[in-house]
Structures are given as C-alpha cells and as structure tokens.
Coordinates of C-alpha atoms and ligand atoms in Angstrom, one line a residue:
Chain A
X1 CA -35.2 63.6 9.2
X2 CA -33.6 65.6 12.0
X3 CA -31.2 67.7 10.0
X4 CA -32.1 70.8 7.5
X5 CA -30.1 71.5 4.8
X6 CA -28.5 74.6 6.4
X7 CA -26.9 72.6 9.1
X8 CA -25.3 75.1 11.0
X9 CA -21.9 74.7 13.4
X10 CA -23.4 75.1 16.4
X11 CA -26.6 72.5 15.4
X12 CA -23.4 70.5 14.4
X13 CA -21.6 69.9 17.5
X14 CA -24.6 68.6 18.9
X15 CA -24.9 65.6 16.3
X16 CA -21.3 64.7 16.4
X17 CA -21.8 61.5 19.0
X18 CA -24.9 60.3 17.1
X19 CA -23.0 60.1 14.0
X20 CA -19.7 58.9 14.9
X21 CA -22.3 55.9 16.9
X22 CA -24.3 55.1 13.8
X23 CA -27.6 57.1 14.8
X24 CA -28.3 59.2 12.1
X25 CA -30.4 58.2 9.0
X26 CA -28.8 57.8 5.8
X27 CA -29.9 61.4 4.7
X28 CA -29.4 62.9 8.2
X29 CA -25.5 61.5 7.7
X30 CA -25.2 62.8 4.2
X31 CA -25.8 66.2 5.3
X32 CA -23.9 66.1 8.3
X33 CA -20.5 64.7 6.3
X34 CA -21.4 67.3 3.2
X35 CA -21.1 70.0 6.5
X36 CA -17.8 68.6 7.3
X37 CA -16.6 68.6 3.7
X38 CA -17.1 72.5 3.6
X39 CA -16.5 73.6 6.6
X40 CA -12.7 73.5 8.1
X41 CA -13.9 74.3 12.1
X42 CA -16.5 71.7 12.2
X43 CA -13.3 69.5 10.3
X44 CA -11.7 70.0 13.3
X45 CA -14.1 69.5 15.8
X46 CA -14.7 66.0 14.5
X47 CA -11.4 65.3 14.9
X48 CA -11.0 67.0 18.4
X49 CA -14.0 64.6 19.8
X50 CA -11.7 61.4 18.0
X51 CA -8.7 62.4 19.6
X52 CA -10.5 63.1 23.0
X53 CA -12.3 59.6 22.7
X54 CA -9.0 58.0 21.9
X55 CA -6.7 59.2 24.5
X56 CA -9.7 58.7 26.9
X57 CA -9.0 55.0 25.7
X58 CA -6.0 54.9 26.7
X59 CA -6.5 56.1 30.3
X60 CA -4.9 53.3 32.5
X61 CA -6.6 51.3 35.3
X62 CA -6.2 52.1 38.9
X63 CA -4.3 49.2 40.3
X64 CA -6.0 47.2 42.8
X65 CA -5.2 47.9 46.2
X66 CA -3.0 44.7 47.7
X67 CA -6.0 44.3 50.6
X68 CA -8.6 43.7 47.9
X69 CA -6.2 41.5 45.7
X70 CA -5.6 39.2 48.9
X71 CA -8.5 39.0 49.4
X72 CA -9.5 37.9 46.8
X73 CA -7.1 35.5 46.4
X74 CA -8.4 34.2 49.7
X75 CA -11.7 33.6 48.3
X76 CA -10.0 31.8 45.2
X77 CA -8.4 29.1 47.3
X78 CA -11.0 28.6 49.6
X79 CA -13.2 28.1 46.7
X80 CA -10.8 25.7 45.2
X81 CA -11.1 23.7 48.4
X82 CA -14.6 23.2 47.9
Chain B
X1 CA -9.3 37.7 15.6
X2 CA -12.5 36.5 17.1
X3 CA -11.3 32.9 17.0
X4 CA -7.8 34.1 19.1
X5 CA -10.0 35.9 21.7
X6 CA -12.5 32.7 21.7
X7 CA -9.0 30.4 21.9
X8 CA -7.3 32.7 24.7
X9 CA -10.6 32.3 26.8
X10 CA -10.9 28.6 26.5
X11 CA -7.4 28.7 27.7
X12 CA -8.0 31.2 30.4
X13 CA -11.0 29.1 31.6
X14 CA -9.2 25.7 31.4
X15 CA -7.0 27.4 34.0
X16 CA -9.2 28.6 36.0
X17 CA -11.0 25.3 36.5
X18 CA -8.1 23.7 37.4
X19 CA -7.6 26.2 40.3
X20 CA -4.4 28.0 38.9
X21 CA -4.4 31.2 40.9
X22 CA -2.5 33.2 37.9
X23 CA -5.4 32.8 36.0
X24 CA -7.7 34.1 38.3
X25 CA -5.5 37.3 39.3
X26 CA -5.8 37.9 35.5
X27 CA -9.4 37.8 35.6
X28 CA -9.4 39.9 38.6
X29 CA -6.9 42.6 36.9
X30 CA -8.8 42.8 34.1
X31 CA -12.6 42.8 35.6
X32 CA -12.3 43.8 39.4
X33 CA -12.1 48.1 38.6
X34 CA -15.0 48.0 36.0
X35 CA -17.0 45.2 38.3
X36 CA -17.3 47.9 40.7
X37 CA -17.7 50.3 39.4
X38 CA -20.9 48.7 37.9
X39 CA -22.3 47.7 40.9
X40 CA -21.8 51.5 42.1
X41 CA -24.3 52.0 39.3
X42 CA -26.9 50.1 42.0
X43 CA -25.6 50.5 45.5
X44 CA -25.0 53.7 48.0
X45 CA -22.0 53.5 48.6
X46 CA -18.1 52.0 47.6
X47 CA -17.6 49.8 50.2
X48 CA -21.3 48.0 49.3
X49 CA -20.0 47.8 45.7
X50 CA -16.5 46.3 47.0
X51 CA -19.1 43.6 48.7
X52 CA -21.2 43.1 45.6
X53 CA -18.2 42.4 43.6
X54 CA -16.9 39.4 45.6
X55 CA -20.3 37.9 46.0
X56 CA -19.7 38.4 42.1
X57 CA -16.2 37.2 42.1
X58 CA -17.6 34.0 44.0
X59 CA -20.3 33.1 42.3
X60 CA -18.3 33.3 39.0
X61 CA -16.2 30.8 40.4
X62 CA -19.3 28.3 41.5
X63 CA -20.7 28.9 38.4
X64 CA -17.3 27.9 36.4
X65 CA -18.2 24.5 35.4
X66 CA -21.6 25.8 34.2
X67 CA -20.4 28.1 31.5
X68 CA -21.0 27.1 28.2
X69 CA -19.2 30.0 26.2
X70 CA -22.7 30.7 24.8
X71 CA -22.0 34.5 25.3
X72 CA -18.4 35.9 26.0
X73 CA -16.5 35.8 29.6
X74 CA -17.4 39.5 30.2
X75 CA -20.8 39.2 28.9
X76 CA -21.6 36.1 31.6
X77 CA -19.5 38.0 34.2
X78 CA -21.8 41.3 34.3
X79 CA -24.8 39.3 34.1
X80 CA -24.0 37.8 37.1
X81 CA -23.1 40.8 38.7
X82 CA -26.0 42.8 37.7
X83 CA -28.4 40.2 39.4
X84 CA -26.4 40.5 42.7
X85 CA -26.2 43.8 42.8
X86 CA -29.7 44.4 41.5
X87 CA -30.6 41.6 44.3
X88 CA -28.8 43.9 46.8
X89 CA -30.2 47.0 46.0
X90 CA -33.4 45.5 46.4
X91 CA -32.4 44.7 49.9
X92 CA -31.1 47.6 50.6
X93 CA -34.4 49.3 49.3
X94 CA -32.8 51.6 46.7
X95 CA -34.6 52.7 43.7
X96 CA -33.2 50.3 40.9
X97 CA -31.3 51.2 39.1
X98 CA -29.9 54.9 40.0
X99 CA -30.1 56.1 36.0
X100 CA -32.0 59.4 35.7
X101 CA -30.2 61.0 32.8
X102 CA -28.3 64.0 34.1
X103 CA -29.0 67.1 32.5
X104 CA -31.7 66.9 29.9
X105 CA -32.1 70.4 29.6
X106 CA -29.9 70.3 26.4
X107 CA -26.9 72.9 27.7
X108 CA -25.2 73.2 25.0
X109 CA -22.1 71.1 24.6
X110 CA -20.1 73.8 23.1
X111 CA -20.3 78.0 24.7
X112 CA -22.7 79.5 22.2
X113 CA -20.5 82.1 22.3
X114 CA -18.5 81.1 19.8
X115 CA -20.4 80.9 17.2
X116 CA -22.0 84.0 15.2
X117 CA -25.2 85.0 16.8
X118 CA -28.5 84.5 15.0
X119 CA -29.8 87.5 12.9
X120 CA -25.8 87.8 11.5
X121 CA -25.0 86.7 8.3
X122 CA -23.1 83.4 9.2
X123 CA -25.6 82.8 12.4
X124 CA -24.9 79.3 13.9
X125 CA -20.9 79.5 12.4
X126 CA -17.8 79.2 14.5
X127 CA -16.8 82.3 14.8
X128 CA -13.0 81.2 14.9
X129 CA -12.2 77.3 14.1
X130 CA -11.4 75.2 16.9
X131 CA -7.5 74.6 16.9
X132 CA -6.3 71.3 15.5
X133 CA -4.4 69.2 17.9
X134 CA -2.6 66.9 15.1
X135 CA 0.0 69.3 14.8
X136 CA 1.1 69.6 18.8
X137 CA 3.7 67.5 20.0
X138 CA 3.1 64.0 20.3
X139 CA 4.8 64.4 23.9
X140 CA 2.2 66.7 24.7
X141 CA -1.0 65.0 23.2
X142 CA -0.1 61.8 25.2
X143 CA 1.7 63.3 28.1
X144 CA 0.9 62.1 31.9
X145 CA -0.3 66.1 32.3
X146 CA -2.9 65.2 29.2
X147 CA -4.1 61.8 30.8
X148 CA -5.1 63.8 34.3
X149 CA -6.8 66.4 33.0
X150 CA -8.7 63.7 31.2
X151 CA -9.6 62.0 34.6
X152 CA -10.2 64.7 36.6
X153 CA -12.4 66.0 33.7
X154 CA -14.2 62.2 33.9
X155 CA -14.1 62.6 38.2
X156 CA -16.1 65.8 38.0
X157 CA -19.3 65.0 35.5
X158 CA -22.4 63.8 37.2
X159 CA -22.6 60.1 37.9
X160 CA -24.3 58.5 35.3
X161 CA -22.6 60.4 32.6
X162 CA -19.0 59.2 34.5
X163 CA -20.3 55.7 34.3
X164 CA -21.6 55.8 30.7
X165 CA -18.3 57.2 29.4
X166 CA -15.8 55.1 31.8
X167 CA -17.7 51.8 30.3
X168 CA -18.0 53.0 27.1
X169 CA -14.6 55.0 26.6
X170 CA -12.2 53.5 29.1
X171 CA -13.7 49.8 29.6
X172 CA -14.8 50.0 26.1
X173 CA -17.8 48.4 26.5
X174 CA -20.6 48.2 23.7
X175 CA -23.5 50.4 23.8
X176 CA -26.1 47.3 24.5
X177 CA -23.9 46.5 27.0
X178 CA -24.0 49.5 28.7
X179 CA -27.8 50.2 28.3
X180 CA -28.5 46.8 29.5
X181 CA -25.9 47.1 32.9
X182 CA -27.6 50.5 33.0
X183 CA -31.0 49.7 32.6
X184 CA -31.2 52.8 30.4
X185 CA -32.1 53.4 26.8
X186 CA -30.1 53.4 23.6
X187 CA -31.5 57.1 23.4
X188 CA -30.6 58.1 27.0
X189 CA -27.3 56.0 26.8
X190 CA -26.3 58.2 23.6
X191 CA -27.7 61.6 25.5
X192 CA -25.4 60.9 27.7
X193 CA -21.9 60.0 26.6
X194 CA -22.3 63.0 24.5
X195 CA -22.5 64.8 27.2
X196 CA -19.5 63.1 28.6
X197 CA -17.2 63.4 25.9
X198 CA -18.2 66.7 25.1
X199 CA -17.2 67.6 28.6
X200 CA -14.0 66.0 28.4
X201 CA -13.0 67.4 25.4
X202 CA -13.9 71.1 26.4
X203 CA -11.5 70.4 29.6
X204 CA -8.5 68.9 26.7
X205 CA -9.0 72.2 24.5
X206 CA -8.7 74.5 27.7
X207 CA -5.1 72.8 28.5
X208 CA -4.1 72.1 25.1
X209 CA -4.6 75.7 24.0
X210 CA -2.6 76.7 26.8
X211 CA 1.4 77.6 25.6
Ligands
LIG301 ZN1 -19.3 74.0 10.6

C-alpha cells in the first residue's frame, strides 16, 4: 500500500501514469479515484494528462525521405530475384 | 476486430510473398520510422540505425516464408530487429542496451510551487486548479501550432524518456513491448513515460494558457 488516506494533490500528480497503466493495488486505486471524486484540480489534471496522451497519439509520422524509400525498394526487388 | 487485423495481415503477407512491391511500401510506411528509431535505442548514431534497419528490412524478407503468424507482424518484425541491432552493437562494442533511466532523482513532475506549502492548512493542495482544456476551441486543441509544441516538447526530453513515450504514445506500442525492445523493466519503463508525458503536458498547459 503506497497511498495514505490523506492523498494530497501534489502526492497525486505523481501517481497519475501508474493508475491510468493499471499499477496501483485495488486499495491504492480506491483512494486515488475517491481523491479525484472530491477534488475539482486533480479532476482536471487527470483529464489534462488524457488529452496530452491523446493528441500525442495523433502526432503524424515523418514521411520517409524518397532516398531511403528507393532504396528500399531496391532491396525488395533484388530480394524477389533471389 | 482481432480477426480483421489477423485477416488484413494474412492478406498483406500473401502479397508480400508474391513479390508485389505495394505491399512492401506498406510495410515500409508503417514500420521503417519506428524501426529506427528502435535500433537508435542500441547504436551511436542515425546513419548506423538507417543500416540496422535494412539488414532488418532484408532479413524480414528472407525470413517471409518462415513466418507462422505465431505472434503478430510487428511482434516478429522487432524481434528481428532487436537481434541485429543488439548483434551490431555488440560489434560496435557499445554497452547494450543504452537504457539508464533518466532522471531518478524524483523532480517533481509538476512546480511545487503550486501547491500549498507544508505546515499550511491545505499543505500538498493546488493552490489554484489547473485550467480545463475541454472548453478551448477544438481548432485550437488540435491545431498544427498544438501538434509542434508537442514534438518539440517530445525532441527535447532525454533519450530514453523520448523513446519510451514515442513507442508507447505515438507508435502505440504495449508496455511489454517496449520493456522488452528496451531491455528495461516494467518499473523503469513506467518511471519513465511519466516522466515523458508529464513533460509534455507541462509544455501543452504553457501554450494553451496562453490567450
Ligand atoms: Zn487534488
């Protein structure tokens, strides 16, 4: 059990990535979601580190440069040569 | 869902083995960015990592008609490429793999400053709430301006912690996937993509909150 029952904000913050992964213990989550119930900044901040982890999501691929995509192509055909 | 994906793989595979180059250029687009930037995870430098990944693309290929769909495409893919480039770092007599955790000092993730200071009455409580982004324009929560100061804020953390959340976040990778490509713990893996995202979102409430 890592969490006391006076969970504060700032102890909060620091939990927020083991919880949203699955980390915490079945009492250790309890007390961290009966924090968030009460408490409208740590509400927030939840929803912040969503958001951030969403549009991080959606963060689009460098394209490949051409060079690298021939070549690779190159290595393709030769390879279906035998 | 699972079944589609299994069904769009077969497919992709069938292609593959019978040399159509569309199919490969798929695989490429999808695979080639995060292939390297794996193999960084081992080697010194970019252009070594460019290497690793067509010795990676190549044995793929000659290993094509081996591939059992035991374990998923990207599954077989990395493991293939983390022998090479594990192989190659070896060579290259670099410590394997490069995954000290950043900073385990424990720096907080959020200014302590903005929470009441011990010995006060509400000690450890934001001292004013975070603002909520739900209510900004959705122009604005998406926009291009959003999306680079999300990558810059990825370009400047410390290597491992860029690598953890770029598979994780942006590749979407699982966490055993990334501990096992990283050679790092479950613990260490964790440590370190909240760093990440912590960072990340400090550098989206610093433009947001700007009007
Ligand atoms: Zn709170």
């Amino acid at each position: 059990m890592l969490i006391s029952e006076d969970l504060t904000c700032q102890e909060l913050v620091e939990l927020v990535t083991e919880y949203l992964e699955g980390g915490l213990s079945s009492t250790d989550r309890d007390r961290f979601e009966q924090h968030i119930v009460l408490c409208d900044g740590c509400a927030v901040y939840l929803e912040q580190m969503r958001t951030t982890i969403s549009l991080t999501g959606s963060l689009t691929e460098e394209a490949i440069p051409a060079e690298t995509q021939a070549g690779l192509l190159g290595l393709f055909r030769d390879w279906k040569q035998g | 869902m699972v079944a589609q994906v299994e069904a769009a793989e077969t497919e992709l595979l069938d292609a593959l083995r019978a040399g159509q180059e569309a199919a490969f250029e798929a695989l490429v687009r999808e695979y080639h960015a995060s292939i390297v930037r794996v193999a960084r995870i081992y080697v010194s430098n970019r252009a070594t990592a460019e290497e690793v990944a067509q010795e990676t693309w190549l044995a793929v290929l000659n290993g094509l008609d081996r591939f059992e769909g035991r374990s998923s495409l990207r599954t077989w893919i990395f493991r293939i490429l983390t022998n090479i480039a594990r192989t190659r770092a070896q060579r290259d007599a670099r410590s394997v793999p490069f995954s000290a955790v950043g900073d385990p000092s424990g720096e907080p993730v959020v200014d302590p400053d903005r929470f009441a200071p011990a010995g006060e009455r509400w000690a450890g409580h934001w001292k004013s709430y975070p603002d909520r982004w739900d209510t900004l324009p959705e122009a604005r929560l998406i926009g291009d301006e959003t999306m680079e100061r999300i990558q810059a804020a990825i370009d400047r953390l410390p290597p491992t912690q860029r690598q953890v959340i770029t598979l994780r976040d942006v590749d979407g990778w699982s966490s055993e996937e990334v501990c096992s490509a990283m050679e790092i713990s479950e613990t260490n893996q964790r440590v370190l993509l909240h760093r990440a995202r912590s960072k990340v979102r400090q550098a989206l409430e610093a433009y947001l909150g700007q009007d």
